[in-house]
Amino acid sequence: MTDLKQGLHTNYMVLNMGPSHPATHGTVKFLLTLDGETVVDCDVEIGYLHRGFEKMCENGTWCQVFPYTDRLNYNSAIINNVGYAMAVEKLLGIDIPERCKYIRVITSEIARLADHFTNIGAAALELGAFTAFLYFVEVRELMWELLEGVCGARLTSNYIRIGGLYRDLPSDFKERVKKAFTKSRSLYNDVDKLLTKNRIFLDRMRDVGAISSEEAIAYGFTGPCLRSCGVPYDVRKANPYLIYDQLDWMVPVGEKGDNFDRYLVRMEEIIQSMRIVEQALKGIPDGPINIDDPRIRLPAKDYVYTSMEELIDHFKVVTEGIKPPKGEIYFAVEGANGELGFYLVSDGGGKPVKCRVRAPCFAITQAMPRMVKGGLIADIIPTFDMINLIGGECDR
Amino acid sequence: MGIEKILGDNIILTQLNKIVNWARKYSFFLYPFITACCGMEFMSVAGPRYDLDRFGAALPRFSPRQADLMMVVGTISHKQAPILVKVYNQMAEPKWVLSYGVCACSGGFYNNYATVQGIDTLIPVDIYIPGCPPRPEMVLDGLIKLQKKVAEERFSDWPKGASPVAGV
Amino acid sequence: MSEDGVTIKRLRDKFPDSIIESHSFRGDDTVIIKKEDIVEVCRFLRDEKGLAYNFMMDLTVVDYLNIREEPRFEVVYHLYSLEHNHRVRIKAPVSESDCSIDSIISLWIGANWFEREAYDMYGIIFKGHPDIRRILLYKEFKGHPLRKDYPVQGRQPLIGPKN
C-alpha cells in the first residue's frame, strides 16, 4: 500500500456543510476539514437565525416578552413561557395559585412530549427511517391538538402570563388527553419496535458522538445529553419548581453518552412525561388560575367593561407595564434540551434592563467539533440530530 | 423553453400554454429553505395529516437546481440573506417563490437590526402566506392560489432572470 | 439558605481584598469582585472542596448605560455545583475605557462560545481567549448591538436595501 501512495498528491479537503443543508434541520454551517471521509477538523458557525431576542425584550414591557420566548425553542414554546413567567414572579416575589401550577406542569410536559417526538422523528428521517418520522409527526399532531384546545395556537402558544394563565383548561380536557395518549402510546410502541432494535439505526447511532461525563460538565451540557452520560441532573429534581416534587416520576440516565443513549433517554422521558401529565390531571384542584393583584395580572374582561377601578388597573398594566422591584435574579427550568435559565435585571421600571436566556443547546452545540472529530462525515448527521439544535434557541 | 421559438405566433399557442401550465402547476418540486419555527409547521404540512402530496407538491428536492418552487420558511436574518439570493439564482427557470410565514413576508415582529424586513426586498415573491406560523390549511390554500396563478402564466413571462439584488 | 451563605463567607475569607460587595436577593447569592481576580476566584470556587462549582452555567454582560456611572459594564457568571446543588452569581465590573477581562476558558472549556457571544454583543475583549471573533453576527457587522446606545433598527445588510 505504501508504494501506491508514493508520489501521490494527497491533501485535506475543506468542505462546507450547510448553512442550508437538508440534514441540518436548522441553519448551521460546519466547516469541515476532511481526510478522505474522516473528519480532521470541524468549525461550527451559528447565528444564521439571530433575531435580536434580547434587544427586542429590552424595548418592550415585561409582558410583551412572552411572544418572543415562544420562538426560542419553538418545539416546546410553553416551557419557555413558564420559565420566563416564573423568573418574573421570582423577581416580584409572588406565589401563584395551586391550580395554575398544575396547569403549567401539564402544558409544559405536553410541550416536552412534542419536542421529543419531533426530535426523534426528524432524526429517524435523516437516518432513512421515513415511517418512524410519519408516525411521530402524527403523534406530535395529537399533542398540538391538545395544546390548541388549551390556548388556540398549535405551535407558538403564548399561553402563560405573569401571575397566571391566559385561560383555564377546556372542560373536557381529561378525556381529550386520555384519548390522545392512548393513540400516542400505540404509535410510540410502533416506533419503538421500528427503531430501537433496528440494525441500521443501531449501527448509525451506537458509539457515535460519545462524550464522557467530565467533559460534558466542562462544556456545560444539561438535559438529555448530560443525562445520557450518566449524570442524573434534572432541574425538575434538583431545584423542584411548581409541583414536580409532589409527583412520582423518574430521571432516566444513560451509560456511555453516545447518540444511542441520548435517543434512549429521550424515549424514556416521553414515558415519564406522560406519567407526569396523567398524575397532574388526577390531582388537579379547582380554584382560581390567576393571582388577585391588579398591579400584576390583568383583571377579568367582564370587570374591565363594567367597573372603573378595574378599567384603570387594566389601562395601567397595559400602558406602563408591571413594575418589578429593582434587582436581578436567575431562574432555571428544565427545557426540552436542558437547563433553560432566565437572567433578568430590573431597574424598577416597566421594561427589563436585561433579559438573558441561557440556552441549553448553545452550550451543547459548541461541543460538536469535539464529538465529530475523528469520526466519519456521515456520523455528523446522527450526532447533530441528537443534540437537537433549535435555531431559535441557539442563536436567539 | 424552446417551444415558443418553434411555434412562433401560432393560434395553437394558447392551448399549448394551457397544457404546459396545467402540467407545471400539478408537479411542483419544492426547495424548502427552512430556517426557523415555521419549519416545524412545514413538517406537519408535508406529514401524513395534511399531506402536500395531494396537490402534487410532495417531493422536496434539496438541490436548488432540481427545484422549481422555493418555499422560504421562516425568518431570514441579514446573515442568511446572501445565501437566500444565491440559492434563488441557482434555481432553473421557470421558478416560483412562496413566502411562508410572516417573518419571511415582512420581518414580522422582529423589527430590529438582525432581521430582513421581508424577502421581497431580495427576491421576487409569487405568493405570501402570513401567520406566525401559518396553519397548514393556510399553506394549502396558498399553494392552490399559486396553482391558479401558474395556470394563467404565458410563455413570455419567462425567463425572469436573476434576483434584482446584486449577488455575492 | 445556610449553605448558600457559606459560599460568600468562604470567598470573603479567601479573597478579602477582591470582593467589592455581596448580597443575596430572593435567595440568589451574588458576589461582586474586582475583574483582575476573576480567574483566581473562579478556580477557587471550582476546585475548593465544599464549594465544587463544577458547572459554568451562564456568562453574560449587562450594560448599565444611563442607569449608573462608571463602570459601565458588568460581566456576569452563573455557577452551579452539582454535588452541593447550589448556585452563585459572580459579577465583575468592566469600565468602558478598558473593555477587557481575563478569559476563564482555562477553567471551563464551555466558556468559549459564551465569551465569544459576549464579545459579539457587547465588545468585551476576553484576554487569553484563543479565538475571539464574532459568533452570532457576521464579521462585516460594525458595533455591538446589545449595547444600550446601539439603535434597535441599526441594520447593516450584507446584501439588498437597508430596510
mmCIF file of C-alpha atoms in Angstrom, chain A residues 19-20 22 27 45-52 55-56 67-68 71 74-75 118 133-134 138 140-142 144-145 148 154-156, chain B residues 31 33-37 40-41 43-44 47-50 62 75 77 79-80 83 103 109-115 132-133 135-136:
data_model
loop_
_atom_site.group_PDB
_atom_site.id
_atom_site.type_symbol
_atom_site.label_atom_id
_atom_site.label_comp_id
_atom_site.label_asym_id
_atom_site.label_seq_id
_atom_site.Cartn_x
_atom_site.Cartn_y
_atom_site.Cartn_z
ATOM 1 C CA PRO A 19 -25.963 26.560 6.135
ATOM 2 C CA SER A 20 -28.856 25.367 4.027
ATOM 3 C CA PRO A 22 -31.214 19.096 4.139
ATOM 4 C CA THR A 27 -29.419 26.724 9.912
ATOM 5 C CA GLU A 45 -20.757 28.524 12.534
ATOM 6 C CA ILE A 46 -24.056 29.533 14.089
ATOM 7 C CA GLY A 47 -26.023 32.753 14.151
ATOM 8 C CA TYR A 48 -27.995 32.358 10.931
ATOM 9 C CA LEU A 49 -31.176 32.719 12.926
ATOM 10 C CA HIS A 50 -30.055 35.515 15.201
ATOM 11 C CA ARG A 51 -33.185 37.633 15.537
ATOM 12 C CA GLY A 52 -32.194 40.007 18.292
ATOM 13 C CA LYS A 55 -32.777 43.711 22.094
ATOM 14 C CA MET A 56 -36.482 43.232 21.436
ATOM 15 C CA PRO A 67 -44.287 36.117 22.263
ATOM 16 C CA TYR A 68 -40.523 36.288 21.843
ATOM 17 C CA ARG A 71 -39.946 31.489 19.426
ATOM 18 C CA TYR A 74 -40.338 26.688 19.138
ATOM 19 C CA ASN A 75 -40.886 22.981 19.595
ATOM 20 C CA THR A 118 -40.116 15.938 16.739
ATOM 21 C CA PHE A 133 -40.966 10.092 11.057
ATOM 22 C CA LEU A 134 -44.524 9.857 9.775
ATOM 23 C CA GLU A 138 -48.783 12.162 13.673
ATOM 24 C CA ARG A 140 -46.963 15.393 17.561
ATOM 25 C CA GLU A 141 -50.091 16.454 15.762
ATOM 26 C CA LEU A 142 -52.091 14.894 18.607
ATOM 27 C CA TRP A 144 -50.545 20.053 19.266
ATOM 28 C CA GLU A 145 -54.251 19.392 19.085
ATOM 29 C CA GLU A 148 -54.607 24.086 20.530
ATOM 30 C CA ARG A 154 -50.641 24.909 17.662
ATOM 31 C CA LEU A 155 -47.034 25.865 17.952
ATOM 32 C CA THR A 156 -46.337 29.305 19.344
ATOM 33 C CA TYR B 31 -36.941 23.512 -2.322
ATOM 34 C CA PHE B 33 -35.492 26.860 2.529
ATOM 35 C CA ILE B 34 -36.200 26.175 6.184
ATOM 36 C CA THR B 35 -34.700 28.456 8.764
ATOM 37 C CA ALA B 36 -36.989 28.815 11.739
ATOM 38 C CA CYS B 37 -40.168 27.981 13.636
ATOM 39 C CA MET B 40 -41.975 22.751 12.310
ATOM 40 C CA GLU B 41 -45.299 23.542 10.696
ATOM 41 C CA MET B 43 -43.113 19.210 8.697
ATOM 42 C CA SER B 44 -46.796 18.944 9.550
ATOM 43 C CA GLY B 47 -46.631 14.999 7.037
ATOM 44 C CA PRO B 48 -49.405 12.449 6.975
ATOM 45 C CA ARG B 49 -52.307 14.552 8.167
ATOM 46 C CA TYR B 50 -52.188 17.495 5.782
ATOM 47 C CA PHE B 62 -32.739 19.626 -1.664
ATOM 48 C CA THR B 75 -37.080 34.310 9.414
ATOM 49 C CA SER B 77 -31.612 37.277 9.023
ATOM 50 C CA LYS B 79 -26.501 36.828 7.846
ATOM 51 C CA GLN B 80 -28.725 34.452 5.900
ATOM 52 C CA ILE B 83 -27.419 32.605 0.915
ATOM 53 C CA CYS B 103 -41.211 36.766 9.110
ATOM 54 C CA PHE B 109 -42.412 41.439 14.896
ATOM 55 C CA TYR B 110 -38.650 41.249 14.577
ATOM 56 C CA ASN B 111 -38.238 44.841 13.520
ATOM 57 C CA ASN B 112 -34.607 45.042 14.544
ATOM 58 C CA TYR B 113 -31.001 45.104 13.470
ATOM 59 C CA ALA B 114 -30.758 41.409 12.667
ATOM 60 C CA THR B 115 -33.748 40.651 10.506
ATOM 61 C CA CYS B 132 -46.862 33.025 12.832
ATOM 62 C CA PRO B 133 -46.684 30.225 11.935
ATOM 63 C CA ARG B 135 -51.745 26.896 9.888
ATOM 64 C CA PRO B 136 -51.338 24.032 7.428
#
